[in-house]
mmCIF file of C-alpha atoms in Angstrom:
data_model
loop_
_atom_site.group_PDB
_atom_site.id
_atom_site.type_symbol
_atom_site.label_atom_id
_atom_site.label_comp_id
_atom_site.label_asym_id
_atom_site.label_seq_id
_atom_site.Cartn_x
_atom_site.Cartn_y
_atom_site.Cartn_z
ATOM 1 C CA MET L 991 -173.329 -168.678 -3.834
ATOM 2 C CA ARG L 992 -172.429 -165.255 -2.432
ATOM 3 C CA ARG L 993 -175.437 -164.773 -0.141
ATOM 4 C CA PRO L 994 -174.613 -167.643 2.299
ATOM 5 C CA HIS L 995 -171.039 -166.381 2.494
ATOM 6 C CA THR L 996 -172.337 -162.888 3.312
ATOM 7 C CA GLN L 997 -174.602 -164.281 6.042
ATOM 8 C CA VAL L 998 -171.662 -166.197 7.531
ATOM 9 C CA LEU L 999 -169.614 -163.002 7.652
ATOM 10 C CA LYS L 1000 -172.484 -161.168 9.372
ATOM 11 C CA SER L 1001 -172.874 -163.947 11.973
ATOM 12 C CA LYS L 1002 -169.121 -163.858 12.640
ATOM 13 C CA LEU L 1003 -169.364 -160.114 13.119
ATOM 14 C CA GLU L 1004 -172.156 -160.514 15.688
ATOM 15 C CA GLU L 1005 -170.190 -163.227 17.517
ATOM 16 C CA ALA L 1006 -167.116 -161.001 17.588
ATOM 17 C CA VAL L 1007 -169.057 -158.089 19.058
ATOM 18 C CA VAL L 1008 -170.957 -160.110 21.695
ATOM 19 C CA SER L 1009 -169.151 -162.851 23.634
ATOM 20 C CA SER L 1010 -169.387 -164.127 27.202
ATOM 21 C CA GLN L 1011 -165.967 -162.896 28.282
ATOM 22 C CA ASP L 1012 -166.626 -159.456 26.845
ATOM 23 C CA GLN L 1013 -169.985 -159.353 28.650
ATOM 24 C CA GLN L 1014 -168.284 -160.169 31.972
ATOM 25 C CA ILE L 1015 -165.710 -157.433 31.477
ATOM 26 C CA VAL L 1016 -168.392 -154.930 30.491
ATOM 27 C CA ALA L 1017 -170.460 -155.931 33.566
ATOM 28 C CA LEU L 1018 -167.409 -155.421 35.816
ATOM 29 C CA VAL L 1019 -166.772 -152.007 34.280
ATOM 30 C CA LEU L 1020 -170.426 -151.060 34.802
ATOM 31 C CA THR L 1021 -170.205 -152.177 38.468
ATOM 32 C CA ARG L 1022 -167.204 -149.939 39.048
ATOM 33 C CA LEU L 1023 -168.992 -147.058 37.370
ATOM 34 C CA LYS L 1024 -171.976 -147.580 39.696
ATOM 35 C CA LYS L 1025 -169.650 -147.540 42.731
ATOM 36 C CA ALA L 1026 -168.106 -144.291 41.548
ATOM 37 C CA GLN L 1027 -171.591 -142.834 41.044
ATOM 38 C CA ARG L 1028 -172.532 -143.875 44.608
ATOM 39 C CA MET L 1029 -169.382 -142.196 45.978
ATOM 40 C CA ARG L 1030 -170.271 -138.981 44.182
ATOM 41 C CA GLU L 1031 -173.804 -139.130 45.609
ATOM 42 C CA LEU L 1032 -172.468 -139.597 49.175
ATOM 43 C CA GLN L 1033 -170.083 -136.679 48.715
ATOM 44 C CA GLN L 1034 -172.936 -134.534 47.458
ATOM 45 C CA GLN L 1035 -175.112 -135.531 50.448
ATOM 46 C CA ALA L 1036 -172.292 -134.667 52.884
ATOM 47 C CA ALA L 1037 -171.829 -131.274 51.203
ATOM 48 C CA GLU L 1038 -175.585 -130.607 51.372
ATOM 49 C CA ALA L 1039 -175.654 -131.575 55.094
ATOM 50 C CA TRP L 1040 -172.738 -129.235 55.783
ATOM 51 C CA GLU L 1041 -174.482 -126.377 53.952
ATOM 52 C CA GLU L 1042 -177.706 -127.071 55.884
ATOM 53 C CA LEU L 1043 -175.735 -126.996 59.146
ATOM 54 C CA LYS L 1044 -174.226 -123.642 58.220
ATOM 55 C CA ARG L 1045 -177.646 -122.221 57.299
ATOM 56 C CA SER L 1046 -179.153 -123.453 60.597
ATOM 57 C CA ASP L 1047 -176.271 -121.916 62.544
ATOM 58 C CA GLN L 1048 -176.834 -118.607 60.790
ATOM 59 C CA LYS L 1049 -180.564 -118.721 61.627
ATOM 60 C CA VAL L 1050 -179.813 -119.362 65.332
ATOM 61 C CA GLN L 1051 -177.286 -116.527 65.393
ATOM 62 C CA MET L 1052 -179.842 -114.169 63.848
ATOM 63 C CA THR L 1053 -182.472 -115.246 66.421
ATOM 64 C CA LEU L 1054 -180.049 -114.634 69.305
ATOM 65 C CA GLU L 1055 -179.138 -111.229 67.872
ATOM 66 C CA ARG L 1056 -182.809 -110.206 67.621
ATOM 67 C CA GLU L 1057 -183.473 -111.344 71.201
ATOM 68 C CA ARG L 1058 -180.400 -109.487 72.462
ATOM 69 C CA ARG L 1059 -181.557 -106.289 70.800
ATOM 70 C CA ARG L 1060 -185.055 -106.669 72.268
ATOM 71 C CA LEU L 1061 -183.683 -107.195 75.784
ATOM 72 C CA LEU L 1062 -181.388 -104.205 75.348
ATOM 73 C CA GLN L 1063 -184.342 -102.072 74.311
ATOM 74 C CA GLN L 1064 -186.369 -103.252 77.339
ATOM 75 C CA SER L 1065 -183.492 -102.471 79.689
ATOM 76 C CA GLN L 1066 -183.206 -98.991 78.195
ATOM 77 C CA GLU L 1067 -186.934 -98.404 78.671
ATOM 78 C CA GLN L 1068 -186.720 -99.564 82.316
ATOM 79 C CA TRP L 1069 -183.787 -97.276 82.926
ATOM 80 C CA GLN L 1070 -185.736 -94.335 81.526
ATOM 81 C CA GLU L 1071 -188.712 -95.119 83.815
ATOM 82 C CA LYS L 1072 -186.357 -95.315 86.762
ATOM 83 C CA GLU L 1073 -184.907 -91.943 85.933
ATOM 84 C CA GLN L 1074 -188.405 -90.483 85.711
ATOM 85 C CA ARG L 1075 -189.292 -91.872 89.140
ATOM 86 C CA LYS L 1076 -186.195 -90.327 90.606
ATOM 87 C CA THR L 1077 -187.506 -86.929 89.576
ATOM 88 C CA LEU L 1078 -190.571 -87.470 91.806
ATOM 89 C CA GLN L 1079 -190.104 -86.731 95.535
ATOM 90 C CA SER L 1080 -190.562 -89.341 98.225
ATOM 91 C CA PRO L 1081 -193.101 -88.822 101.160
ATOM 92 C CA GLU L 1082 -190.353 -88.193 103.692
ATOM 93 C CA GLN L 1083 -188.914 -85.492 101.546
ATOM 94 C CA ARG L 1084 -192.339 -83.890 101.185
ATOM 95 C CA CYS L 1085 -192.915 -83.986 104.988
ATOM 96 C CA ARG L 1086 -189.578 -82.384 105.674
ATOM 97 C CA ARG L 1087 -190.347 -79.710 103.184
ATOM 98 C CA ARG L 1088 -193.739 -78.984 104.783
ATOM 99 C CA ASP L 1089 -192.167 -78.687 108.237
ATOM 100 C CA SER L 1090 -189.550 -76.297 106.994
ATOM 101 C CA GLN L 1091 -192.207 -74.261 105.265
ATOM 102 C CA ARG L 1092 -194.348 -74.085 108.456
ATOM 103 C CA LYS L 1093 -191.474 -72.743 110.421
ATOM 104 C CA ASN L 1094 -190.604 -70.116 107.922
ATOM 105 C CA VAL L 1095 -194.083 -68.782 106.985
ATOM 106 C CA PRO L 1096 -196.807 -67.035 109.152
ATOM 107 C CA MET L 1097 -199.825 -68.787 110.622
ATOM 108 C CA GLY L 1098 -202.295 -67.927 107.834
ATOM 109 C CA GLU L 1099 -200.054 -69.070 105.225
ATOM 110 C CA SER L 1100 -199.442 -72.306 107.173
ATOM 111 C CA ARG L 1101 -203.168 -72.999 107.271
ATOM 112 C CA TRP L 1102 -203.472 -72.314 103.592
ATOM 113 C CA LYS L 1103 -200.636 -74.641 102.858
ATOM 114 C CA GLU L 1104 -202.172 -77.369 104.998
ATOM 115 C CA GLN L 1105 -205.365 -77.090 103.028
ATOM 116 C CA THR L 1106 -203.383 -77.232 99.876
ATOM 117 C CA GLU L 1107 -201.571 -80.313 101.114
ATOM 118 C CA ASP L 1108 -204.880 -81.908 102.107
ATOM 119 C CA GLN L 1109 -206.081 -81.330 98.582
ATOM 120 C CA GLU L 1110 -202.927 -82.796 97.199
ATOM 121 C CA SER L 1111 -203.107 -85.935 99.347
ATOM 122 C CA PRO L 1112 -205.474 -87.803 96.932
ATOM 123 C CA ARG L 1113 -203.131 -86.894 94.164
ATOM 124 C CA GLN L 1114 -200.227 -88.319 96.136
ATOM 125 C CA GLU L 1115 -202.180 -91.492 96.787
ATOM 126 C CA LYS L 1116 -202.770 -91.851 93.092
ATOM 127 C CA LEU L 1117 -199.089 -91.376 92.516
ATOM 128 C CA GLU L 1118 -198.277 -93.998 95.127
ATOM 129 C CA LYS L 1119 -200.727 -96.379 93.540
ATOM 130 C CA ALA L 1120 -199.203 -95.746 90.116
ATOM 131 C CA ARG L 1121 -195.756 -96.276 91.608
ATOM 132 C CA ALA L 1122 -196.858 -99.598 93.113
ATOM 133 C CA GLN L 1123 -198.285 -100.669 89.779
ATOM 134 C CA ALA L 1124 -195.077 -99.655 88.070
ATOM 135 C CA GLU L 1125 -193.105 -101.692 90.600
ATOM 136 C CA HIS L 1126 -195.382 -104.671 89.973
ATOM 137 C CA ARG L 1127 -194.911 -104.288 86.235
ATOM 138 C CA LYS L 1128 -191.185 -104.071 86.782
ATOM 139 C CA GLN L 1129 -191.184 -107.310 88.747
ATOM 140 C CA CYS L 1130 -193.287 -108.982 86.045
ATOM 141 C CA GLN L 1131 -190.899 -107.757 83.387
ATOM 142 C CA VAL L 1132 -187.930 -109.015 85.386
ATOM 143 C CA ARG L 1133 -189.598 -112.387 85.820
ATOM 144 C CA ARG L 1134 -190.482 -112.525 82.130
ATOM 145 C CA LEU L 1135 -186.945 -111.494 81.233
ATOM 146 C CA ARG L 1136 -185.554 -114.287 83.381
ATOM 147 C CA GLU L 1137 -187.914 -116.767 81.726
ATOM 148 C CA GLN L 1138 -186.818 -115.541 78.298
ATOM 149 C CA GLU L 1139 -183.176 -115.846 79.290
ATOM 150 C CA LYS L 1140 -183.853 -119.391 80.461
ATOM 151 C CA MET L 1141 -185.621 -120.180 77.195
ATOM 152 C CA LEU L 1142 -182.703 -118.720 75.234
ATOM 153 C CA ARG L 1143 -180.275 -120.828 77.231
ATOM 154 C CA ASN L 1144 -182.347 -123.923 76.454
ATOM 155 C CA LEU L 1145 -182.472 -122.985 72.771
ATOM 156 C CA ARG L 1146 -178.742 -122.360 72.762
ATOM 157 C CA GLU L 1147 -178.108 -125.725 74.410
ATOM 158 C CA GLN L 1148 -180.416 -127.491 71.926
ATOM 159 C CA HIS L 1149 -178.736 -125.747 69.031
ATOM 160 C CA THR L 1150 -175.326 -126.664 70.432
ATOM 161 C CA LEU L 1151 -176.373 -130.303 70.764
ATOM 162 C CA GLN L 1152 -177.763 -130.260 67.232
ATOM 163 C CA LEU L 1153 -174.554 -128.736 65.937
ATOM 164 C CA GLN L 1154 -172.544 -131.353 67.777
ATOM 165 C CA ARG L 1155 -174.660 -134.163 66.313
ATOM 166 C CA ARG L 1156 -174.319 -132.744 62.794
ATOM 167 C CA LEU L 1157 -170.603 -132.260 63.247
ATOM 168 C CA VAL L 1158 -170.287 -135.851 64.459
ATOM 169 C CA GLU L 1159 -172.280 -137.050 61.424
ATOM 170 C CA ALA L 1160 -170.162 -134.929 59.093
ATOM 171 C CA CYS L 1161 -166.979 -136.267 60.689
ATOM 172 C CA ARG L 1162 -168.296 -139.808 60.324
ATOM 173 C CA LYS L 1163 -169.108 -139.254 56.633
ATOM 174 C CA ARG L 1164 -165.710 -137.673 56.098
ATOM 175 C CA HIS L 1165 -164.096 -140.638 57.785
ATOM 176 C CA LEU L 1166 -166.092 -143.020 55.578
ATOM 177 C CA HIS L 1167 -165.119 -140.986 52.540
ATOM 178 C CA ALA L 1168 -161.458 -141.124 53.580
ATOM 179 C CA VAL L 1169 -161.676 -144.891 54.129
ATOM 180 C CA GLU L 1170 -163.327 -145.367 50.746
ATOM 181 C CA GLY L 1171 -160.675 -143.125 49.196
ATOM 182 C CA GLN L 1172 -157.948 -145.305 50.697
ATOM 183 C CA LYS L 1173 -159.736 -148.373 49.411
ATOM 184 C CA LYS L 1174 -160.027 -146.734 46.022
ATOM 185 C CA VAL L 1175 -156.284 -146.023 46.074
ATOM 186 C CA GLN L 1176 -155.652 -149.667 46.965
ATOM 187 C CA ASP L 1177 -157.865 -150.813 44.099
ATOM 188 C CA THR L 1178 -156.204 -148.488 41.568
ATOM 189 C CA ASN L 1179 -153.952 -151.189 40.111
ATOM 190 C CA LEU L 1180 -156.826 -153.642 39.765
ATOM 191 C CA SER L 1181 -159.044 -150.974 38.225
ATOM 192 C CA SER L 1182 -156.342 -149.937 35.765
ATOM 193 C CA LEU L 1183 -155.764 -153.586 34.837
ATOM 194 C CA ILE L 1184 -159.495 -154.172 34.325
ATOM 195 C CA ASN L 1185 -159.811 -150.992 32.304
ATOM 196 C CA TYR L 1186 -156.799 -151.993 30.210
ATOM 197 C CA GLN L 1187 -158.259 -155.442 29.579
ATOM 198 C CA ALA L 1188 -161.648 -153.946 28.758
ATOM 199 C CA ARG L 1189 -160.099 -151.455 26.352
ATOM 200 C CA LYS L 1190 -158.003 -154.214 24.801
ATOM 201 C CA VAL L 1191 -161.036 -156.471 24.337
ATOM 202 C CA LEU L 1192 -163.071 -153.616 22.918
ATOM 203 C CA MET L 1193 -160.242 -152.665 20.550
ATOM 204 C CA ASP L 1194 -159.846 -156.309 19.479
ATOM 205 C CA CYS L 1195 -163.584 -156.570 18.890
ATOM 206 C CA GLN L 1196 -163.548 -153.329 16.957
ATOM 207 C CA ALA L 1197 -160.590 -154.458 14.840
ATOM 208 C CA LYS L 1198 -162.234 -157.835 14.211
ATOM 209 C CA ALA L 1199 -165.506 -156.145 13.304
ATOM 210 C CA GLU L 1200 -163.729 -153.728 10.984
ATOM 211 C CA GLU L 1201 -161.874 -156.627 9.331
ATOM 212 C CA LEU L 1202 -165.107 -158.564 8.843
ATOM 213 C CA LEU L 1203 -166.849 -155.479 7.528
ATOM 214 C CA ARG L 1204 -163.953 -154.903 5.157
ATOM 215 C CA GLN L 1205 -164.163 -158.507 3.942
ATOM 216 C CA LEU L 1206 -167.917 -158.179 3.577
ATOM 217 C CA SER L 1207 -167.477 -154.961 1.620
ATOM 218 C CA LEU L 1208 -164.864 -156.616 -0.600
ATOM 219 C CA GLU L 1209 -167.161 -159.593 -1.192
ATOM 220 C CA GLN L 1210 -170.053 -157.312 -2.046
ATOM 221 C CA SER L 1211 -167.922 -155.131 -4.324
ATOM 222 C CA PHE L 1212 -166.481 -158.225 -6.001
ATOM 223 C CA GLN L 1213 -169.973 -159.650 -6.421
ATOM 224 C CA ARG L 1214 -171.156 -156.376 -7.953
ATOM 225 C CA SER L 1215 -168.105 -156.245 -10.220
ATOM 226 C CA GLN L 1216 -168.758 -159.839 -11.313
ATOM 227 C CA GLU L 1217 -172.390 -159.030 -12.035
ATOM 228 C CA ILE L 1218 -171.320 -155.976 -14.011
ATOM 229 C CA HIS L 1219 -168.681 -158.031 -15.798
ATOM 230 C CA GLN L 1220 -171.199 -160.773 -16.600
ATOM 231 C CA GLY L 1221 -173.542 -158.159 -18.003
ATOM 232 C CA ARG L 1222 -170.732 -156.699 -20.062
ATOM 233 C CA MET L 1223 -169.674 -160.151 -21.257
ATOM 234 C CA LYS L 1224 -173.239 -160.947 -22.260
ATOM 235 C CA GLU L 1225 -173.432 -157.652 -24.092
ATOM 236 C CA ARG L 1226 -170.044 -158.353 -25.664
ATOM 237 C CA HIS L 1227 -171.170 -161.854 -26.630
ATOM 238 C CA ARG L 1228 -174.303 -160.436 -28.209
ATOM 239 C CA GLU L 1229 -172.240 -157.844 -30.074
ATOM 240 C CA LEU L 1230 -169.809 -160.536 -31.219
ATOM 241 C CA ARG L 1231 -172.675 -162.690 -32.454
ATOM 242 C CA GLU L 1232 -174.189 -159.747 -34.286
ATOM 243 C CA LYS L 1233 -170.797 -158.844 -35.665
ATOM 244 C CA ALA L 1234 -170.146 -162.464 -36.689
ATOM 245 C CA GLN L 1235 -173.546 -162.593 -38.314
ATOM 246 C CA LYS L 1236 -172.862 -159.338 -40.104
ATOM 247 C CA GLU L 1237 -169.441 -160.579 -41.137
ATOM 248 C CA GLU L 1238 -171.026 -163.804 -42.319
ATOM 249 C CA GLU L 1239 -173.437 -161.821 -44.429
ATOM 250 C CA GLN L 1240 -170.579 -159.767 -45.788
ATOM 251 C CA LEU L 1241 -168.621 -162.951 -46.498
ATOM 252 C CA GLN L 1242 -171.607 -164.433 -48.254
ATOM 253 C CA GLN L 1243 -171.883 -161.329 -50.371
ATOM 254 C CA ALA L 1244 -168.136 -161.403 -51.017
ATOM 255 C CA ARG L 1245 -168.287 -165.104 -51.927
ATOM 256 C CA TRP L 1246 -171.201 -164.458 -54.184
ATOM 257 C CA ARG L 1247 -169.279 -161.658 -55.826
ATOM 258 C CA ALA L 1248 -165.965 -163.487 -55.980
ATOM 259 C CA GLY L 1249 -167.430 -166.875 -56.846
ATOM 260 C CA GLU L 1250 -166.071 -168.479 -53.688
ATOM 261 C CA SER L 1251 -166.553 -172.226 -53.322
ATOM 262 C CA GLU L 1252 -168.938 -173.827 -50.824
ATOM 263 C CA GLU L 1253 -166.141 -175.539 -48.924
ATOM 264 C CA GLN L 1254 -164.338 -172.285 -48.309
ATOM 265 C CA ARG L 1255 -167.560 -170.698 -47.096
ATOM 266 C CA LYS L 1256 -168.210 -173.575 -44.664
ATOM 267 C CA MET L 1257 -164.644 -173.491 -43.436
ATOM 268 C CA ARG L 1258 -164.802 -169.721 -42.878
ATOM 269 C CA LYS L 1259 -168.114 -170.070 -41.061
ATOM 270 C CA ARG L 1260 -166.704 -172.851 -38.887
ATOM 271 C CA ILE L 1261 -163.690 -170.695 -38.016
ATOM 272 C CA LEU L 1262 -165.946 -167.821 -37.016
ATOM 273 C CA VAL L 1263 -168.141 -170.095 -34.884
ATOM 274 C CA GLU L 1264 -165.085 -171.589 -33.199
ATOM 275 C CA LEU L 1265 -163.718 -168.129 -32.475
ATOM 276 C CA ALA L 1266 -167.055 -167.029 -31.011
ATOM 277 C CA ASP L 1267 -167.321 -170.222 -28.917
ATOM 278 C CA GLU L 1268 -163.759 -169.746 -27.725
ATOM 279 C CA LYS L 1269 -164.550 -166.204 -26.635
ATOM 280 C CA ILE L 1270 -167.708 -167.346 -24.814
ATOM 281 C CA ARG L 1271 -165.846 -170.192 -23.102
ATOM 282 C CA GLN L 1272 -163.050 -167.886 -22.030
ATOM 283 C CA ALA L 1273 -165.590 -165.365 -20.701
ATOM 284 C CA ARG L 1274 -167.390 -168.075 -18.682
ATOM 285 C CA ASN L 1275 -164.109 -169.340 -17.280
ATOM 286 C CA HIS L 1276 -163.240 -165.794 -16.337
ATOM 287 C CA VAL L 1277 -166.524 -165.336 -14.407
ATOM 288 C CA HIS L 1278 -165.951 -168.439 -12.223
ATOM 289 C CA LYS L 1279 -162.431 -167.522 -11.135
ATOM 290 C CA THR L 1280 -161.767 -166.604 -7.484
ATOM 291 C CA THR L 1281 -160.512 -163.320 -6.060
ATOM 292 C CA ARG L 1282 -156.984 -164.663 -5.525
ATOM 293 C CA ASP L 1283 -156.221 -164.915 -9.239
ATOM 294 C CA LYS L 1284 -158.206 -161.833 -10.148
ATOM 295 C CA VAL L 1285 -155.146 -159.835 -11.194
ATOM 296 C CA GLN L 1286 -153.823 -162.738 -13.260
ATOM 297 C CA HIS L 1287 -157.225 -163.192 -14.764
ATOM 298 C CA LEU L 1288 -157.390 -159.532 -15.713
ATOM 299 C CA ARG L 1289 -153.981 -159.864 -17.346
ATOM 300 C CA GLU L 1290 -155.117 -162.951 -19.242
ATOM 301 C CA LEU L 1291 -158.276 -161.159 -20.255
ATOM 302 C CA SER L 1292 -156.232 -158.237 -21.524
ATOM 303 C CA HIS L 1293 -153.977 -160.633 -23.413
ATOM 304 C CA LEU L 1294 -157.040 -162.424 -24.757
ATOM 305 C CA ARG L 1295 -158.547 -159.154 -25.870
ATOM 306 C CA GLU L 1296 -155.335 -158.244 -27.650
ATOM 307 C CA LYS L 1297 -155.243 -161.707 -29.240
ATOM 308 C CA ASN L 1298 -158.888 -161.498 -30.301
ATOM 309 C CA HIS L 1299 -158.289 -158.033 -31.642
ATOM 310 C CA HIS L 1300 -155.291 -159.326 -33.563
ATOM 311 C CA ILE L 1301 -157.283 -162.311 -34.851
ATOM 312 C CA LEU L 1302 -160.174 -160.090 -35.872
ATOM 313 C CA LYS L 1303 -157.754 -157.715 -37.503
ATOM 314 C CA LEU L 1304 -156.082 -160.568 -39.400
ATOM 315 C CA LYS L 1305 -159.467 -161.984 -40.299
ATOM 316 C CA ALA L 1306 -160.669 -158.604 -41.532
ATOM 317 C CA GLU L 1307 -157.466 -158.138 -43.499
ATOM 318 C CA LYS L 1308 -157.813 -161.662 -44.912
ATOM 319 C CA GLU L 1309 -161.459 -161.094 -45.774
ATOM 320 C CA GLU L 1310 -160.648 -157.775 -47.343
ATOM 321 C CA LYS L 1311 -157.785 -159.369 -49.258
ATOM 322 C CA CYS L 1312 -159.998 -162.266 -50.382
ATOM 323 C CA HIS L 1313 -162.716 -159.836 -51.307
ATOM 324 C CA ILE L 1314 -160.300 -157.741 -53.325
ATOM 325 C CA GLU L 1315 -158.784 -160.822 -54.940
ATOM 326 C CA GLY L 1316 -162.271 -162.149 -55.715
ATOM 327 C CA ILE L 1317 -163.243 -158.850 -57.232
ATOM 328 C CA LYS L 1318 -159.998 -158.756 -59.209
ATOM 329 C CA GLU L 1319 -160.526 -162.351 -60.328
ATOM 330 C CA ALA L 1320 -164.103 -161.589 -61.362
ATOM 331 C CA ILE L 1321 -162.972 -158.486 -63.183
ATOM 332 C CA LYS L 1322 -160.180 -160.469 -64.852
ATOM 333 C CA LYS L 1323 -162.573 -163.211 -65.926
ATOM 334 C CA LYS L 1324 -165.033 -160.640 -67.158
ATOM 335 C CA GLU L 1325 -162.313 -158.864 -69.129
ATOM 336 C CA GLN L 1326 -161.131 -162.182 -70.602
ATOM 337 C CA ARG L 1327 -164.663 -163.052 -71.562
ATOM 338 C CA VAL L 1328 -165.223 -159.656 -73.118
ATOM 339 C CA ARG L 1329 -161.914 -160.017 -74.967
ATOM 340 C CA HIS L 1330 -162.836 -163.496 -76.154
ATOM 341 C CA ILE L 1331 -166.212 -162.254 -77.248
ATOM 342 C CA THR L 1332 -164.684 -159.401 -79.128
ATOM 343 C CA GLN L 1333 -162.149 -161.738 -80.723
ATOM 344 C CA GLY L 1334 -164.765 -164.393 -81.496
ATOM 345 C CA LYS L 1335 -162.989 -167.089 -79.463
ATOM 346 C CA ASP L 1336 -165.763 -167.675 -76.999
ATOM 347 C CA PRO L 1337 -167.355 -171.087 -77.788
ATOM 348 C CA ASN L 1338 -170.688 -169.968 -76.462
ATOM 349 C CA PHE L 1339 -170.554 -166.934 -78.640
ATOM 350 C CA GLN L 1340 -169.565 -169.050 -81.638
ATOM 351 C CA GLU L 1341 -172.464 -171.414 -81.050
ATOM 352 C CA PHE L 1342 -174.658 -168.428 -80.560
ATOM 353 C CA GLN L 1343 -173.704 -167.159 -83.941
ATOM 354 C CA LYS L 1344 -174.447 -170.539 -85.536
ATOM 355 C CA LEU L 1345 -177.966 -170.697 -84.179
ATOM 356 C CA PRO L 1346 -180.756 -169.404 -86.348
ATOM 357 C CA GLN L 1347 -182.471 -166.172 -85.630
ATOM 358 C CA ALA L 1348 -185.441 -167.762 -83.856
ATOM 359 C CA SER L 1349 -183.220 -169.815 -81.642
ATOM 360 C CA ARG L 1350 -181.269 -166.731 -80.737
ATOM 361 C CA ARG L 1351 -184.489 -164.999 -79.762
ATOM 362 C CA GLU L 1352 -185.462 -167.949 -77.578
ATOM 363 C CA GLU L 1353 -181.987 -168.032 -76.044
ATOM 364 C CA ARG L 1354 -182.158 -164.331 -75.396
ATOM 365 C CA ALA L 1355 -185.579 -164.723 -73.795
ATOM 366 C CA SER L 1356 -184.407 -167.645 -71.656
ATOM 367 C CA GLN L 1357 -181.307 -165.717 -70.510
ATOM 368 C CA SER L 1358 -183.439 -162.741 -69.639
ATOM 369 C CA ASN L 1359 -185.727 -165.020 -67.627
ATOM 370 C CA GLN L 1360 -182.755 -166.573 -65.820
ATOM 371 C CA GLY L 1361 -181.348 -163.139 -65.068
ATOM 372 C CA SER L 1362 -184.650 -161.975 -63.586
ATOM 373 C CA SER L 1363 -184.958 -165.156 -61.496
ATOM 374 C CA THR L 1364 -181.408 -164.748 -60.119
#
């Protein structure tokens, strides 16, 4: 009887936890959580793009700084070469010097100097050739420097355009984020209402589930208590039967000792059986009672126990009294018989005296046989 009721409680618990309306509310809450997760992902992507833009800007600045230092070093090297060339004399200066030397020195010395200058002419040609090569290298370096400057300008323009595009994208994402934030602010009341309803439904479901679990626990505990009580009642019934049987045996012994009549024995046995049946019937009625009158039933059971205890006490006192009275009566009869025998008033004893000796021996033998058979 209790198992179907337990299954019904479990099914009610499952229905309380899972219902269509609760599923819709939970789905709506999950949708809003997904939207919030998407917003966080977009914010993280915008932050990563901004960090990437900053890193790229730093790389371009470092590249420009390295190129500036290289160009500065090249310009310093060119300036040093120019200063070295200035130390060398030009051909016009050398001619003017030779003329001044010819005027100031004698004829022999002039010839010697001319020879010396003729010897130095190949050296001067080499110097002129080296100077021309240096000038050519200078022009190549200038041309290469201009090309590098042009390339740097192009790189700077590309980097500027890239920065502008990234800034525009960042501004667009910020604008989208601001718009979504405004929309989120507008949806705050709806979200709070949905969250409140979801929390309320979840709390109601939880309360309903707790109530059903509590009822289920009470049913199970009551079922266990009933099983325990049934076991105790069976044990009590068995003890009562054993006790009644033992009391019956004691009563039989007492009746045998006190010479109790058969009708009294049957009546006493019937009373004991009725008492035992009454106890069994009351115990069975107690098992089938519902939980609502459990307290009353416990009170009645306590009263019944007190009553049974009182009845058993009275019965024991009555049995003890009857036993004592029977013993007293037997003792009294025995004393009267002994007194009659001693006084010679017992008719059996008188007849016994009248019988011959042989008859007395036979009577004695028959009495001894009857005593052994009893």
